[in-house]
PDB file of C-alpha atoms in Angstrom:
ATOM      1  CA  MET A   9       2.966  83.570  11.840  1.00 50.00           C
ATOM      2  CA  ALA A  10       6.732  83.071  12.369  1.00 52.00           C
ATOM      3  CA  LYS A  11       7.984  81.702  15.663  1.00 54.00           C
ATOM      4  CA  ASN A  12      10.243  83.897  17.753  1.00 51.00           C
ATOM      5  CA  PRO A  13      13.745  82.325  17.738  1.00 51.00           C
ATOM      6  CA  CYS A  14      14.625  84.167  20.975  1.00 49.00           C
ATOM      7  CA  ILE A  15      12.274  81.886  22.898  1.00 48.00           C
ATOM      8  CA  PHE A  16      14.399  78.858  21.976  1.00 44.00           C
ATOM      9  CA  LEU A  17      17.767  80.553  22.599  1.00 43.00           C
ATOM     10  CA  PRO A  18      17.918  79.835  26.374  1.00 46.00           C
ATOM     11  CA  TYR A  19      17.178  76.157  25.718  1.00 44.00           C
ATOM     12  CA  ALA A  20      19.848  75.986  23.038  1.00 43.00           C
ATOM     13  CA  LEU A  21      22.384  77.616  25.380  1.00 40.00           C
ATOM     14  CA  LEU A  22      21.482  75.225  28.177  1.00 42.00           C
ATOM     15  CA  LEU A  23      21.842  72.216  25.882  1.00 45.00           C
ATOM     16  CA  SER A  24      25.182  73.386  24.467  1.00 44.00           C
ATOM     17  CA  SER A  25      26.437  74.171  27.969  1.00 43.00           C
ATOM     18  CA  SER A  26      25.615  70.675  29.202  1.00 43.00           C
ATOM     19  CA  LEU A  27      27.257  69.116  26.138  1.00 43.00           C
ATOM     20  CA  LEU A  28      30.334  71.289  26.658  1.00 43.00           C
ATOM     21  CA  GLN A  29      30.608  70.084  30.265  1.00 43.00           C
ATOM     22  CA  GLY A  30      30.951  66.532  28.978  1.00 45.00           C
ATOM     23  CA  ILE A  31      33.449  67.578  26.339  1.00 47.00           C
ATOM     24  CA  LEU A  32      35.680  69.428  28.822  1.00 55.00           C
ATOM     25  CA  ALA A  33      35.716  66.621  31.411  1.00 88.00           C
ATOM     26  CA  VAL A  34      39.188  65.325  32.184  1.00 96.00           C
ATOM     27  CA  GLN A  35      39.919  61.750  31.155  1.00 97.00           C
ATOM     28  CA  TYR A  36      42.318  59.883  33.433  1.00 98.00           C
ATOM     29  CA  ARG A  37      44.678  57.182  32.226  1.00 98.00           C
ATOM     30  CA  VAL A  38      47.203  55.132  34.176  1.00 98.00           C
ATOM     31  CA  THR A  39      49.927  52.968  32.660  1.00 98.00           C
ATOM     32  CA  ASN A  40      52.434  50.849  34.541  1.00 98.00           C
ATOM     33  CA  ASN A  41      55.522  50.800  32.290  1.00 98.00           C
ATOM     34  CA  ALA A  42      57.538  48.921  34.929  1.00 97.00           C
ATOM     35  CA  PRO A  43      55.341  45.923  35.829  1.00 97.00           C
ATOM     36  CA  ASN A  44      58.344  43.643  36.422  1.00 97.00           C
ATOM     37  CA  ALA A  45      60.383  46.113  38.490  1.00 97.00           C
ATOM     38  CA  PRO A  46      60.001  45.875  42.288  1.00 96.00           C
ATOM     39  CA  GLY A  47      58.290  49.297  42.450  1.00 97.00           C
ATOM     40  CA  GLY A  48      56.048  48.488  39.506  1.00 97.00           C
ATOM     41  CA  MET A  49      54.986  45.257  41.185  1.00 97.00           C
ATOM     42  CA  ARG A  50      54.388  47.143  44.425  1.00 98.00           C
ATOM     43  CA  PHE A  51      52.224  49.595  42.503  1.00 98.00           C
ATOM     44  CA  ASP A  52      50.145  46.746  41.065  1.00 98.00           C
ATOM     45  CA  ASN A  53      49.859  44.852  44.368  1.00 97.00           C
ATOM     46  CA  GLU A  54      49.451  47.648  46.924  1.00 97.00           C
ATOM     47  CA  ILE A  55      48.105  50.700  45.050  1.00 98.00           C
ATOM     48  CA  GLY A  56      46.681  49.679  41.683  1.00 98.00           C
ATOM     49  CA  ILE A  57      45.094  51.349  38.703  1.00 98.00           C
ATOM     50  CA  PRO A  58      41.501  51.448  40.093  1.00 98.00           C
ATOM     51  CA  PHE A  59      42.676  53.242  43.263  1.00 98.00           C
ATOM     52  CA  THR A  60      44.763  55.648  41.187  1.00 98.00           C
ATOM     53  CA  LEU A  61      41.888  56.524  38.844  1.00 98.00           C
ATOM     54  CA  GLN A  62      39.529  57.151  41.764  1.00 97.00           C
ATOM     55  CA  THR A  63      42.154  59.211  43.573  1.00 98.00           C
ATOM     56  CA  MET A  64      42.818  61.321  40.469  1.00 98.00           C
ATOM     57  CA  GLY A  65      39.145  62.338  40.294  1.00 97.00           C
ATOM     58  CA  THR A  66      39.080  63.213  43.986  1.00 97.00           C
ATOM     59  CA  ILE A  67      42.291  65.235  43.762  1.00 98.00           C
ATOM     60  CA  ASN A  68      41.153  67.021  40.609  1.00 97.00           C
ATOM     61  CA  LYS A  69      37.938  68.206  42.336  1.00 96.00           C
ATOM     62  CA  PHE A  70      39.893  69.213  45.451  1.00 98.00           C
ATOM     63  CA  ILE A  71      42.298  71.344  43.398  1.00 97.00           C
ATOM     64  CA  TRP A  72      39.499  73.104  41.502  1.00 97.00           C
ATOM     65  CA  LYS A  73      37.718  73.821  44.789  1.00 97.00           C
ATOM     66  CA  LEU A  74      40.880  75.086  46.510  1.00 97.00           C
ATOM     67  CA  PHE A  75      41.780  77.234  43.476  1.00 97.00           C
ATOM     68  CA  GLN A  76      38.178  78.546  43.495  1.00 96.00           C
ATOM     69  CA  GLN A  77      37.576  77.481  39.897  1.00 95.00           C
ATOM     70  CA  PRO A  78      33.948  76.297  39.799  1.00 93.00           C
ATOM     71  CA  SER A  79      33.547  76.584  36.030  1.00 92.00           C
ATOM     72  CA  ASP A  80      35.414  75.274  32.998  1.00 92.00           C
ATOM     73  CA  SER A  81      36.112  78.816  31.804  1.00 92.00           C
ATOM     74  CA  GLN A  82      38.258  79.408  34.920  1.00 94.00           C
ATOM     75  CA  ARG A  83      40.195  76.160  34.703  1.00 94.00           C
ATOM     76  CA  LYS A  84      43.254  75.165  32.763  1.00 94.00           C
ATOM     77  CA  TYR A  85      42.102  72.914  29.920  1.00 95.00           C
ATOM     78  CA  VAL A  86      43.397  69.383  30.436  1.00 96.00           C
ATOM     79  CA  PRO A  87      41.549  66.911  28.203  1.00 96.00           C
ATOM     80  CA  ILE A  88      43.561  63.807  29.148  1.00 97.00           C
ATOM     81  CA  LEU A  89      45.745  63.350  32.217  1.00 98.00           C
ATOM     82  CA  ASN A  90      48.150  60.422  31.978  1.00 98.00           C
ATOM     83  CA  VAL A  91      50.016  58.827  34.859  1.00 98.00           C
ATOM     84  CA  TYR A  92      52.975  56.641  33.964  1.00 98.00           C
ATOM     85  CA  ILE A  93      54.752  54.387  36.429  1.00 98.00           C
ATOM     86  CA  SER A  94      58.265  54.144  35.001  1.00 97.00           C
ATOM     87  CA  ASP A  95      61.716  53.023  36.066  1.00 94.00           C
ATOM     88  CA  PHE A  96      63.737  56.185  36.755  1.00 93.00           C
ATOM     89  CA  ASN A  97      65.739  57.307  39.752  1.00 89.00           C
ATOM     90  CA  ASP A  98      66.196  61.083  39.694  1.00 85.00           C
ATOM     91  CA  ALA A  99      62.909  62.040  41.441  1.00 91.00           C
ATOM     92  CA  PHE A 100      59.781  60.511  42.974  1.00 96.00           C
ATOM     93  CA  GLY A 101      57.702  62.144  40.281  1.00 96.00           C
ATOM     94  CA  TYR A 102      57.606  64.912  37.721  1.00 97.00           C
ATOM     95  CA  THR A 103      55.266  66.364  35.136  1.00 96.00           C
ATOM     96  CA  ASN A 104      55.685  67.083  31.460  1.00 95.00           C
ATOM     97  CA  GLY A 105      52.728  68.486  29.575  1.00 94.00           C
ATOM     98  CA  ASP A 106      49.593  66.737  30.843  1.00 96.00           C
ATOM     99  CA  ASN A 107      51.577  63.708  32.010  1.00 98.00           C
ATOM    100  CA  ILE A 108      52.661  62.663  35.479  1.00 98.00           C
ATOM    101  CA  ASN A 109      55.652  60.344  35.682  1.00 98.00           C
ATOM    102  CA  ILE A 110      55.990  58.377  38.909  1.00 98.00           C
ATOM    103  CA  SER A 111      59.223  56.578  39.763  1.00 97.00           C
ATOM    104  CA  ALA A 112      58.861  52.832  40.302  1.00 97.00           C
ATOM    105  CA  ILE A 113      62.119  53.061  42.247  1.00 96.00           C
ATOM    106  CA  GLY A 114      60.558  55.765  44.436  1.00 96.00           C
ATOM    107  CA  LEU A 115      57.448  53.636  44.993  1.00 97.00           C
ATOM    108  CA  GLN A 116      59.652  50.793  46.209  1.00 95.00           C
ATOM    109  CA  SER A 117      61.131  53.079  48.875  1.00 94.00           C
ATOM    110  CA  PHE A 118      57.761  54.018  50.444  1.00 95.00           C
ATOM    111  CA  PRO A 119      57.545  52.878  54.089  1.00 93.00           C
ATOM    112  CA  PRO A 120      55.787  49.559  54.762  1.00 94.00           C
ATOM    113  CA  GLY A 121      52.055  49.930  55.329  1.00 93.00           C
ATOM    114  CA  ARG A 122      51.955  53.418  53.801  1.00 94.00           C
ATOM    115  CA  PRO A 123      52.178  53.107  50.023  1.00 96.00           C
ATOM    116  CA  LYS A 124      48.668  54.441  49.303  1.00 97.00           C
ATOM    117  CA  PHE A 125      49.144  57.393  51.673  1.00 97.00           C
ATOM    118  CA  GLU A 126      52.565  58.289  50.251  1.00 96.00           C
ATOM    119  CA  PHE A 127      51.348  57.788  46.671  1.00 98.00           C
ATOM    120  CA  THR A 128      48.292  59.994  47.275  1.00 98.00           C
ATOM    121  CA  SER A 129      50.507  62.694  48.772  1.00 97.00           C
ATOM    122  CA  LEU A 130      52.736  62.605  45.704  1.00 97.00           C
ATOM    123  CA  MET A 131      49.700  62.713  43.408  1.00 98.00           C
ATOM    124  CA  TYR A 132      48.296  65.831  45.143  1.00 98.00           C
ATOM    125  CA  HIS A 133      51.613  67.559  44.527  1.00 97.00           C
ATOM    126  CA  GLU A 134      52.059  66.452  40.911  1.00 98.00           C
ATOM    127  CA  MET A 135      48.434  66.965  39.886  1.00 98.00           C
ATOM    128  CA  THR A 136      48.637  70.524  41.191  1.00 98.00           C
ATOM    129  CA  HIS A 137      51.380  71.162  38.633  1.00 97.00           C
ATOM    130  CA  ILE A 138      49.067  69.883  35.894  1.00 97.00           C
ATOM    131  CA  PHE A 139      46.125  72.125  36.868  1.00 97.00           C
ATOM    132  CA  GLN A 140      47.918  75.267  38.040  1.00 96.00           C
ATOM    133  CA  TRP A 141      48.460  78.243  35.786  1.00 93.00           C
ATOM    134  CA  SER A 142      52.169  78.943  35.426  1.00 91.00           C
ATOM    135  CA  GLY A 143      52.343  81.811  32.950  1.00 89.00           C
ATOM    136  CA  GLN A 144      53.088  79.324  30.162  1.00 86.00           C
ATOM    137  CA  GLY A 145      56.068  78.031  32.111  1.00 86.00           C
ATOM    138  CA  THR A 146      57.435  81.456  33.096  1.00 92.00           C
ATOM    139  CA  ALA A 147      56.398  81.408  36.775  1.00 95.00           C
ATOM    140  CA  PRO A 148      59.334  80.920  39.172  1.00 95.00           C
ATOM    141  CA  GLY A 149      59.909  77.288  40.106  1.00 94.00           C
ATOM    142  CA  GLY A 150      59.841  78.122  43.805  1.00 94.00           C
ATOM    143  CA  LEU A 151      56.362  79.580  43.386  1.00 95.00           C
ATOM    144  CA  THR A 152      54.910  76.614  41.505  1.00 95.00           C
ATOM    145  CA  GLU A 153      56.576  74.128  43.885  1.00 95.00           C
ATOM    146  CA  GLY A 154      55.308  76.094  46.882  1.00 95.00           C
ATOM    147  CA  ILE A 155      51.751  76.048  45.520  1.00 96.00           C
ATOM    148  CA  ALA A 156      51.970  72.292  44.893  1.00 97.00           C
ATOM    149  CA  ASP A 157      53.217  71.723  48.454  1.00 95.00           C
ATOM    150  CA  TYR A 158      50.480  74.031  49.793  1.00 95.00           C
ATOM    151  CA  VAL A 159      47.786  71.966  48.046  1.00 97.00           C
ATOM    152  CA  MET A 160      49.317  68.754  49.385  1.00 96.00           C
ATOM    153  CA  ILE A 161      49.393  70.161  52.931  1.00 95.00           C
ATOM    154  CA  LYS A 162      45.798  71.428  52.689  1.00 96.00           C
ATOM    155  CA  SER A 163      44.772  67.921  51.584  1.00 97.00           C
ATOM    156  CA  THR A 164      46.276  66.509  54.817  1.00 93.00           C
ATOM    157  CA  TYR A 165      48.132  63.871  52.752  1.00 95.00           C
ATOM    158  CA  TYR A 166      51.607  64.788  53.908  1.00 89.00           C
ATOM    159  CA  ASP A 167      54.052  63.834  56.629  1.00 84.00           C
ATOM    160  CA  PRO A 168      54.641  66.897  58.840  1.00 82.00           C
ATOM    161  CA  GLU A 169      57.962  65.430  59.999  1.00 80.00           C
ATOM    162  CA  GLY A 170      59.330  65.871  56.480  1.00 73.00           C
ATOM    163  CA  TYR A 171      58.950  69.659  56.516  1.00 73.00           C
ATOM    164  CA  THR A 172      60.867  72.476  58.167  1.00 75.00           C
ATOM    165  CA  LYS A 173      59.274  73.706  61.389  1.00 75.00           C
ATOM    166  CA  PRO A 174      58.351  77.391  61.801  1.00 77.00           C
ATOM    167  CA  GLY A 175      61.484  79.411  62.512  1.00 79.00           C
ATOM    168  CA  GLU A 176      63.864  76.698  61.259  1.00 81.00           C
ATOM    169  CA  GLY A 177      63.896  77.659  57.601  1.00 72.00           C
ATOM    170  CA  GLY A 178      66.304  79.759  55.649  1.00 73.00           C
ATOM    171  CA  ARG A 179      66.428  81.331  52.254  1.00 68.00           C
ATOM    172  CA  ASP A 180      68.370  79.674  49.486  1.00 62.00           C
ATOM    173  CA  GLU A 181      70.102  82.120  47.181  1.00 59.00           C
ATOM    174  CA  ALA A 182      69.991  81.143  43.552  1.00 52.00           C
TER     175      ALA A 182
END
């Protein structure tokens, strides 16, 4: 008598689903390309790679929860997320592909006693850009920046003094 293959199908699906979860997990990598610059040294001494890796996992889960993306099929596929601490001066941070570039010069300018808070705030913003859908880069910059700021504000890792108060804003014409 032949065995019914349909009996084993749910088990096979469950096994493949659990294997897929492991395959689709995001790997986090952090590289300090400016270890001898003042901001690179501050990163190593006051923030560090272990803190950054832990924070990346926490932020990643927060973003998926806020975006209401409980399953891999709803999420943007990001196999490896790299953070690079580098010596540049035109921004505190920016993304390109699945990479976050953090300015060592910007890190040096963080207020005393607050580098982890300021760094975490920046990471919430930049990691949102990595995990948000942007219409393959066609979404308006104001929209994607607004969403990244929204996530940062919802995280409570932001300085309210740095933002326009209700009724004080205006509209920039592009």
